[in-house]
């Protein structure tokens, strides 16, 4: 069983705790704070545990030349990449406003810190945990500084190798025991053949002392539900109010009805996981009383006879008696009363 820890106040992950569901708003808010608030409310109404954004201090994240390069994508919000990113970036005060809104309606709020200065700001506003985006998972100086802050960490594994994830584990573990890895493939939308859900149990085997989760960019909800059935303790999915909106992430995002159905499906699967102990359950009693089989006499038996296998058979009987799996234990035992053909054999009729 994976280790557990408190990811948010009063909300543990790992072990037998419910999967923690993150609605990744990211930058699907179109740079409009009112849309962002509607998306937080949507995440709450659909049953997600957390609404998550992406926070950058743009001049710290990108070089001058990267910001100046022309950006001609149909998803562009400006003529250069810098203008595009500035359009989608909320100010510190706007982040505080969004955080307060999330607090007011009762949903956890955090963001991926996309550079070290963004982490400083998120630490300042007291987010419950840091999300490390895949692009920073192999950024060892960033990881060390983030881990030393002492807040729980959710770390995506997109674009990384298992060798790198070992390095990440060792780096973070030295400073912070409370972190989780998410299986992730960084493609938007993600082709199903590259999801690699089998890495969830593999991560659990390689890193048994931390919870493992899944960050999905595929279309639909079925793969994400399967991830939870395979043991994902955290699930992150991009969300949108309209997949046709401008922006490269919308096509890989879930609209409100899909997010609500995903949450319902996950909670159903968690309930269905049940107990690892195999036994007859009370709900099976009715079926067993009608169809459960017992050992009966294959032919008339006389009191005192020593039972042999050819004297016995298995049928649905009334009343019920010795269970079929115990038929061989009757061989060589003495019957203590006369029985007609098809009579039920009970424990009380057996001598020794």
PDB file of C-alpha atoms in Angstrom, residues 88-320:
ATOM      1  CA  UNK A  88      -2.833  34.801 -20.437  1.00  0.00           C
ATOM      2  CA  UNK A  89      -0.938  35.658 -17.249  1.00  0.00           C
ATOM      3  CA  UNK A  90      -2.847  36.942 -14.224  1.00  0.00           C
ATOM      4  CA  UNK A  91      -1.238  39.437 -11.856  1.00  0.00           C
ATOM      5  CA  UNK A  92      -0.395  38.690  -8.244  1.00  0.00           C
ATOM      6  CA  UNK A  93      -3.477  40.557  -7.116  1.00  0.00           C
ATOM      7  CA  UNK A  94      -5.685  38.626  -9.526  1.00  0.00           C
ATOM      8  CA  UNK A  95      -4.275  35.367  -8.164  1.00  0.00           C
ATOM      9  CA  UNK A  96      -5.131  36.452  -4.649  1.00  0.00           C
ATOM     10  CA  UNK A  97      -8.640  37.298  -5.832  1.00  0.00           C
ATOM     11  CA  UNK A  98      -9.044  33.869  -7.439  1.00  0.00           C
ATOM     12  CA  UNK A  99      -7.680  32.155  -4.352  1.00  0.00           C
ATOM     13  CA  UNK A 100     -10.163  34.011  -2.160  1.00  0.00           C
ATOM     14  CA  UNK A 101     -13.010  33.075  -4.493  1.00  0.00           C
ATOM     15  CA  UNK A 102     -12.022  29.393  -4.317  1.00  0.00           C
ATOM     16  CA  UNK A 103     -11.820  29.593  -0.533  1.00  0.00           C
ATOM     17  CA  UNK A 104     -15.244  31.229  -0.365  1.00  0.00           C
ATOM     18  CA  UNK A 105     -16.956  28.473  -2.365  1.00  0.00           C
ATOM     19  CA  UNK A 106     -15.032  25.639  -0.688  1.00  0.00           C
ATOM     20  CA  UNK A 107     -12.560  24.169  -3.172  1.00  0.00           C
ATOM     21  CA  UNK A 108      -8.793  23.888  -2.808  1.00  0.00           C
ATOM     22  CA  UNK A 109      -6.771  26.275  -4.985  1.00  0.00           C
ATOM     23  CA  UNK A 110      -3.218  25.984  -6.265  1.00  0.00           C
ATOM     24  CA  UNK A 111      -1.087  26.424  -9.374  1.00  0.00           C
ATOM     25  CA  UNK A 112       1.865  24.958 -11.167  1.00  0.00           C
ATOM     26  CA  UNK A 113       4.807  27.197 -10.440  1.00  0.00           C
ATOM     27  CA  UNK A 114       6.412  27.446 -13.874  1.00  0.00           C
ATOM     28  CA  UNK A 115       9.667  29.015 -12.621  1.00  0.00           C
ATOM     29  CA  UNK A 116      11.455  29.598  -9.323  1.00  0.00           C
ATOM     30  CA  UNK A 117      10.037  33.093  -8.816  1.00  0.00           C
ATOM     31  CA  UNK A 118       6.510  31.767  -9.370  1.00  0.00           C
ATOM     32  CA  UNK A 119       7.180  29.225  -6.618  1.00  0.00           C
ATOM     33  CA  UNK A 120       8.191  32.074  -4.313  1.00  0.00           C
ATOM     34  CA  UNK A 121       4.892  33.832  -4.983  1.00  0.00           C
ATOM     35  CA  UNK A 122       2.798  30.677  -4.531  1.00  0.00           C
ATOM     36  CA  UNK A 123       4.604  29.997  -1.263  1.00  0.00           C
ATOM     37  CA  UNK A 124       3.834  33.549  -0.179  1.00  0.00           C
ATOM     38  CA  UNK A 125       0.091  33.124  -0.758  1.00  0.00           C
ATOM     39  CA  UNK A 126       0.147  29.811   1.106  1.00  0.00           C
ATOM     40  CA  UNK A 127      -1.090  27.350  -1.506  1.00  0.00           C
ATOM     41  CA  UNK A 128      -1.650  23.891   0.023  1.00  0.00           C
ATOM     42  CA  UNK A 129       0.731  22.125  -2.360  1.00  0.00           C
ATOM     43  CA  UNK A 130       3.051  22.815  -5.272  1.00  0.00           C
ATOM     44  CA  UNK A 131       2.423  21.238  -8.661  1.00  0.00           C
ATOM     45  CA  UNK A 132       5.584  20.597 -10.678  1.00  0.00           C
ATOM     46  CA  UNK A 133       4.853  20.618 -14.404  1.00  0.00           C
ATOM     47  CA  UNK A 134       6.566  18.028 -16.587  1.00  0.00           C
ATOM     48  CA  UNK A 135       8.811  20.660 -18.155  1.00  0.00           C
ATOM     49  CA  UNK A 136      10.418  21.276 -14.731  1.00  0.00           C
ATOM     50  CA  UNK A 137      10.596  17.697 -13.519  1.00  0.00           C
ATOM     51  CA  UNK A 138      14.255  17.378 -14.551  1.00  0.00           C
ATOM     52  CA  UNK A 139      15.061  20.932 -13.390  1.00  0.00           C
ATOM     53  CA  UNK A 140      17.065  19.815 -10.368  1.00  0.00           C
ATOM     54  CA  UNK A 141      17.891  23.282  -8.902  1.00  0.00           C
ATOM     55  CA  UNK A 142      14.188  24.183  -9.140  1.00  0.00           C
ATOM     56  CA  UNK A 143      13.199  20.905  -7.473  1.00  0.00           C
ATOM     57  CA  UNK A 144      15.620  21.408  -4.606  1.00  0.00           C
ATOM     58  CA  UNK A 145      14.419  24.933  -3.901  1.00  0.00           C
ATOM     59  CA  UNK A 146      10.784  23.883  -4.155  1.00  0.00           C
ATOM     60  CA  UNK A 147      11.214  20.829  -1.931  1.00  0.00           C
ATOM     61  CA  UNK A 148      12.938  22.913   0.755  1.00  0.00           C
ATOM     62  CA  UNK A 149       9.803  25.041   1.103  1.00  0.00           C
ATOM     63  CA  UNK A 150       8.253  22.080   2.927  1.00  0.00           C
ATOM     64  CA  UNK A 151       4.918  22.029   1.139  1.00  0.00           C
ATOM     65  CA  UNK A 152       3.607  18.795  -0.394  1.00  0.00           C
ATOM     66  CA  UNK A 153       4.512  18.347  -4.057  1.00  0.00           C
ATOM     67  CA  UNK A 154       2.690  16.766  -7.003  1.00  0.00           C
ATOM     68  CA  UNK A 155       5.223  15.992  -9.739  1.00  0.00           C
ATOM     69  CA  UNK A 156       4.296  15.092 -13.314  1.00  0.00           C
ATOM     70  CA  UNK A 157       6.560  12.734 -15.263  1.00  0.00           C
ATOM     71  CA  UNK A 158       5.907  13.767 -18.874  1.00  0.00           C
ATOM     72  CA  UNK A 159       8.930  13.744 -21.213  1.00  0.00           C
ATOM     73  CA  UNK A 160      11.068  11.967 -18.576  1.00  0.00           C
ATOM     74  CA  UNK A 161      12.715   8.559 -18.288  1.00  0.00           C
ATOM     75  CA  UNK A 162      12.563   6.236 -15.288  1.00  0.00           C
ATOM     76  CA  UNK A 163      16.255   6.996 -14.740  1.00  0.00           C
ATOM     77  CA  UNK A 164      15.403  10.686 -14.439  1.00  0.00           C
ATOM     78  CA  UNK A 165      12.509   9.908 -12.087  1.00  0.00           C
ATOM     79  CA  UNK A 166      14.939   8.062  -9.801  1.00  0.00           C
ATOM     80  CA  UNK A 167      17.042  11.232  -9.726  1.00  0.00           C
ATOM     81  CA  UNK A 168      13.940  13.340  -9.008  1.00  0.00           C
ATOM     82  CA  UNK A 169      12.925  10.983  -6.195  1.00  0.00           C
ATOM     83  CA  UNK A 170      16.354  11.184  -4.567  1.00  0.00           C
ATOM     84  CA  UNK A 171      16.497  14.967  -4.960  1.00  0.00           C
ATOM     85  CA  UNK A 172      13.102  15.658  -3.423  1.00  0.00           C
ATOM     86  CA  UNK A 173      13.230  12.940  -0.748  1.00  0.00           C
ATOM     87  CA  UNK A 174      16.299  14.524   0.863  1.00  0.00           C
ATOM     88  CA  UNK A 175      14.290  17.624   1.709  1.00  0.00           C
ATOM     89  CA  UNK A 176      10.614  16.654   1.673  1.00  0.00           C
ATOM     90  CA  UNK A 177       8.896  13.291   2.325  1.00  0.00           C
ATOM     91  CA  UNK A 178       5.475  14.429   1.100  1.00  0.00           C
ATOM     92  CA  UNK A 179       5.313  14.122  -2.670  1.00  0.00           C
ATOM     93  CA  UNK A 180       3.670  12.067  -5.389  1.00  0.00           C
ATOM     94  CA  UNK A 181       4.566  11.204  -8.977  1.00  0.00           C
ATOM     95  CA  UNK A 182       1.963  11.353 -11.758  1.00  0.00           C
ATOM     96  CA  UNK A 183       2.261   9.143 -14.823  1.00  0.00           C
ATOM     97  CA  UNK A 184       1.990  11.594 -17.704  1.00  0.00           C
ATOM     98  CA  UNK A 185       2.644  11.738 -21.441  1.00  0.00           C
ATOM     99  CA  UNK A 186       3.023  15.297 -22.689  1.00  0.00           C
ATOM    100  CA  UNK A 187       0.934  15.365 -25.874  1.00  0.00           C
ATOM    101  CA  UNK A 188      -2.237  17.423 -26.407  1.00  0.00           C
ATOM    102  CA  UNK A 189      -4.520  15.621 -27.108  1.00  0.00           C
ATOM    103  CA  UNK A 190      -2.796  12.375 -26.173  1.00  0.00           C
ATOM    104  CA  UNK A 191      -3.085   9.384 -28.549  1.00  0.00           C
ATOM    105  CA  UNK A 192      -4.473   6.436 -26.599  1.00  0.00           C
ATOM    106  CA  UNK A 193      -1.596   4.144 -27.596  1.00  0.00           C
ATOM    107  CA  UNK A 194       0.836   6.453 -25.778  1.00  0.00           C
ATOM    108  CA  UNK A 195      -1.036   6.707 -22.458  1.00  0.00           C
ATOM    109  CA  UNK A 196       0.951   3.835 -20.895  1.00  0.00           C
ATOM    110  CA  UNK A 197      -1.278   3.184 -17.903  1.00  0.00           C
ATOM    111  CA  UNK A 198       0.898   0.179 -17.097  1.00  0.00           C
ATOM    112  CA  UNK A 199       3.403   2.653 -15.703  1.00  0.00           C
ATOM    113  CA  UNK A 200       1.100   3.333 -12.740  1.00  0.00           C
ATOM    114  CA  UNK A 201       1.704  -0.091 -11.120  1.00  0.00           C
ATOM    115  CA  UNK A 202       5.321   0.075 -12.304  1.00  0.00           C
ATOM    116  CA  UNK A 203       5.820   3.389 -10.487  1.00  0.00           C
ATOM    117  CA  UNK A 204       4.137   1.854  -7.426  1.00  0.00           C
ATOM    118  CA  UNK A 205       6.624  -1.014  -7.530  1.00  0.00           C
ATOM    119  CA  UNK A 206       9.676   1.196  -8.053  1.00  0.00           C
ATOM    120  CA  UNK A 207       8.638   3.870  -5.519  1.00  0.00           C
ATOM    121  CA  UNK A 208       6.547   1.974  -2.921  1.00  0.00           C
ATOM    122  CA  UNK A 209       6.730   4.692  -0.262  1.00  0.00           C
ATOM    123  CA  UNK A 210       4.983   7.448  -2.230  1.00  0.00           C
ATOM    124  CA  UNK A 211       1.485   7.632  -3.752  1.00  0.00           C
ATOM    125  CA  UNK A 212       1.281   7.454  -7.543  1.00  0.00           C
ATOM    126  CA  UNK A 213      -1.229   9.319  -9.696  1.00  0.00           C
ATOM    127  CA  UNK A 214      -2.100  10.139 -13.282  1.00  0.00           C
ATOM    128  CA  UNK A 215      -2.167  13.337 -15.332  1.00  0.00           C
ATOM    129  CA  UNK A 216      -4.149  12.702 -18.507  1.00  0.00           C
ATOM    130  CA  UNK A 217      -4.425  14.619 -21.763  1.00  0.00           C
ATOM    131  CA  UNK A 218      -6.466  12.088 -23.715  1.00  0.00           C
ATOM    132  CA  UNK A 219      -9.989  12.729 -24.928  1.00  0.00           C
ATOM    133  CA  UNK A 220     -12.881  11.274 -22.946  1.00  0.00           C
ATOM    134  CA  UNK A 221     -12.968   9.885 -19.424  1.00  0.00           C
ATOM    135  CA  UNK A 222     -12.572   6.112 -19.743  1.00  0.00           C
ATOM    136  CA  UNK A 223      -8.774   6.014 -19.547  1.00  0.00           C
ATOM    137  CA  UNK A 224      -8.755   8.227 -16.455  1.00  0.00           C
ATOM    138  CA  UNK A 225     -11.284   5.967 -14.722  1.00  0.00           C
ATOM    139  CA  UNK A 226      -9.050   3.002 -15.553  1.00  0.00           C
ATOM    140  CA  UNK A 227      -6.080   4.856 -14.051  1.00  0.00           C
ATOM    141  CA  UNK A 228      -7.918   5.060 -10.730  1.00  0.00           C
ATOM    142  CA  UNK A 229      -8.796   1.358 -10.920  1.00  0.00           C
ATOM    143  CA  UNK A 230      -5.069   0.687 -11.417  1.00  0.00           C
ATOM    144  CA  UNK A 231      -4.266   2.583  -8.239  1.00  0.00           C
ATOM    145  CA  UNK A 232      -3.913   6.272  -9.109  1.00  0.00           C
ATOM    146  CA  UNK A 233      -4.292   8.274  -5.881  1.00  0.00           C
ATOM    147  CA  UNK A 234      -4.248  11.675  -7.605  1.00  0.00           C
ATOM    148  CA  UNK A 235      -5.890  12.444 -10.943  1.00  0.00           C
ATOM    149  CA  UNK A 236      -5.354  15.630 -12.932  1.00  0.00           C
ATOM    150  CA  UNK A 237      -7.354  16.529 -16.036  1.00  0.00           C
ATOM    151  CA  UNK A 238      -7.503  19.762 -18.012  1.00  0.00           C
ATOM    152  CA  UNK A 239     -10.932  21.367 -18.023  1.00  0.00           C
ATOM    153  CA  UNK A 240     -12.659  23.960 -20.184  1.00  0.00           C
ATOM    154  CA  UNK A 241     -16.026  25.582 -20.601  1.00  0.00           C
ATOM    155  CA  UNK A 242     -15.899  25.110 -24.386  1.00  0.00           C
ATOM    156  CA  UNK A 243     -13.542  22.869 -26.380  1.00  0.00           C
ATOM    157  CA  UNK A 244     -13.928  25.107 -29.444  1.00  0.00           C
ATOM    158  CA  UNK A 245     -12.339  28.116 -27.741  1.00  0.00           C
ATOM    159  CA  UNK A 246      -8.992  29.437 -28.931  1.00  0.00           C
ATOM    160  CA  UNK A 247      -6.106  27.788 -27.113  1.00  0.00           C
ATOM    161  CA  UNK A 248      -4.057  24.637 -27.654  1.00  0.00           C
ATOM    162  CA  UNK A 249      -5.198  22.903 -24.436  1.00  0.00           C
ATOM    163  CA  UNK A 250      -8.958  23.042 -25.029  1.00  0.00           C
ATOM    164  CA  UNK A 251      -9.057  20.006 -27.342  1.00  0.00           C
ATOM    165  CA  UNK A 252      -7.482  17.854 -24.601  1.00  0.00           C
ATOM    166  CA  UNK A 253      -9.775  19.224 -21.891  1.00  0.00           C
ATOM    167  CA  UNK A 254     -13.042  18.072 -20.362  1.00  0.00           C
ATOM    168  CA  UNK A 255     -16.195  20.155 -20.569  1.00  0.00           C
ATOM    169  CA  UNK A 256     -18.407  20.392 -17.460  1.00  0.00           C
ATOM    170  CA  UNK A 257     -20.627  17.390 -18.240  1.00  0.00           C
ATOM    171  CA  UNK A 258     -17.559  15.226 -18.854  1.00  0.00           C
ATOM    172  CA  UNK A 259     -15.840  16.344 -15.654  1.00  0.00           C
ATOM    173  CA  UNK A 260     -18.978  15.642 -13.626  1.00  0.00           C
ATOM    174  CA  UNK A 261     -19.309  12.189 -15.174  1.00  0.00           C
ATOM    175  CA  UNK A 262     -15.604  11.499 -14.549  1.00  0.00           C
ATOM    176  CA  UNK A 263     -15.954  12.330 -10.858  1.00  0.00           C
ATOM    177  CA  UNK A 264     -19.061  10.128 -10.562  1.00  0.00           C
ATOM    178  CA  UNK A 265     -17.341   7.266 -12.356  1.00  0.00           C
ATOM    179  CA  UNK A 266     -14.245   7.496 -10.169  1.00  0.00           C
ATOM    180  CA  UNK A 267     -16.273   7.452  -6.963  1.00  0.00           C
ATOM    181  CA  UNK A 268     -18.227   4.454  -8.297  1.00  0.00           C
ATOM    182  CA  UNK A 269     -15.013   2.590  -9.141  1.00  0.00           C
ATOM    183  CA  UNK A 270     -13.573   3.358  -5.713  1.00  0.00           C
ATOM    184  CA  UNK A 271     -16.664   1.925  -4.050  1.00  0.00           C
ATOM    185  CA  UNK A 272     -16.488  -1.105  -6.322  1.00  0.00           C
ATOM    186  CA  UNK A 273     -12.850  -1.778  -5.415  1.00  0.00           C
ATOM    187  CA  UNK A 274     -14.117  -2.965  -2.032  1.00  0.00           C
ATOM    188  CA  UNK A 275     -12.188  -5.472   0.050  1.00  0.00           C
ATOM    189  CA  UNK A 276      -9.274  -7.736  -0.958  1.00  0.00           C
ATOM    190  CA  UNK A 277     -10.692 -10.471   1.304  1.00  0.00           C
ATOM    191  CA  UNK A 278     -12.609 -13.078  -0.697  1.00  0.00           C
ATOM    192  CA  UNK A 279     -15.562 -14.490   1.219  1.00  0.00           C
ATOM    193  CA  UNK A 280     -19.296 -15.039   0.827  1.00  0.00           C
ATOM    194  CA  UNK A 281     -21.022 -11.719   1.448  1.00  0.00           C
ATOM    195  CA  UNK A 282     -24.410 -11.075   3.047  1.00  0.00           C
ATOM    196  CA  UNK A 283     -25.740  -9.812  -0.278  1.00  0.00           C
ATOM    197  CA  UNK A 284     -25.067 -13.272  -1.752  1.00  0.00           C
ATOM    198  CA  UNK A 285     -27.180 -15.115   0.835  1.00  0.00           C
ATOM    199  CA  UNK A 286     -30.364 -15.074  -1.241  1.00  0.00           C
ATOM    200  CA  UNK A 287     -28.637 -16.510  -4.310  1.00  0.00           C
ATOM    201  CA  UNK A 288     -26.858 -19.120  -2.219  1.00  0.00           C
ATOM    202  CA  UNK A 289     -30.083 -20.225  -0.538  1.00  0.00           C
ATOM    203  CA  UNK A 290     -31.643 -20.866  -3.959  1.00  0.00           C
ATOM    204  CA  UNK A 291     -28.703 -22.162  -5.975  1.00  0.00           C
ATOM    205  CA  UNK A 292     -25.969 -23.153  -3.540  1.00  0.00           C
ATOM    206  CA  UNK A 293     -25.189 -26.871  -3.761  1.00  0.00           C
ATOM    207  CA  UNK A 294     -24.617 -29.478  -1.061  1.00  0.00           C
ATOM    208  CA  UNK A 295     -23.429 -33.080  -0.757  1.00  0.00           C
ATOM    209  CA  UNK A 296     -26.348 -35.553  -0.967  1.00  0.00           C
ATOM    210  CA  UNK A 297     -26.745 -39.313  -0.989  1.00  0.00           C
ATOM    211  CA  UNK A 298     -26.362 -40.757  -4.488  1.00  0.00           C
ATOM    212  CA  UNK A 299     -28.352 -43.845  -3.330  1.00  0.00           C
ATOM    213  CA  UNK A 300     -30.087 -45.016  -0.141  1.00  0.00           C
ATOM    214  CA  UNK A 301     -27.638 -45.302   2.770  1.00  0.00           C
ATOM    215  CA  UNK A 302     -27.840 -47.447   5.895  1.00  0.00           C
ATOM    216  CA  UNK A 303     -26.880 -46.284   9.354  1.00  0.00           C
ATOM    217  CA  UNK A 304     -23.312 -47.329  10.121  1.00  0.00           C
ATOM    218  CA  UNK A 305     -22.118 -47.561   6.504  1.00  0.00           C
ATOM    219  CA  UNK A 306     -18.633 -46.281   5.739  1.00  0.00           C
ATOM    220  CA  UNK A 307     -18.914 -43.646   3.050  1.00  0.00           C
ATOM    221  CA  UNK A 308     -17.211 -44.014  -0.301  1.00  0.00           C
ATOM    222  CA  UNK A 309     -17.110 -41.436  -3.076  1.00  0.00           C
ATOM    223  CA  UNK A 310     -19.556 -43.401  -5.247  1.00  0.00           C
ATOM    224  CA  UNK A 311     -22.202 -43.058  -2.499  1.00  0.00           C
ATOM    225  CA  UNK A 312     -22.128 -39.260  -2.751  1.00  0.00           C
ATOM    226  CA  UNK A 313     -23.020 -36.568  -5.278  1.00  0.00           C
ATOM    227  CA  UNK A 314     -23.580 -32.786  -5.356  1.00  0.00           C
ATOM    228  CA  UNK A 315     -26.963 -31.135  -6.000  1.00  0.00           C
ATOM    229  CA  UNK A 316     -29.049 -28.130  -5.074  1.00  0.00           C
ATOM    230  CA  UNK A 317     -30.679 -29.480  -1.930  1.00  0.00           C
ATOM    231  CA  UNK A 318     -33.215 -28.612   0.725  1.00  0.00           C
ATOM    232  CA  UNK A 319     -32.077 -28.256   3.421  1.00  0.00           C
ATOM    233  CA  UNK A 320     -28.475 -27.360   2.634  1.00  0.00           C
TER     234      UNK A 320
END
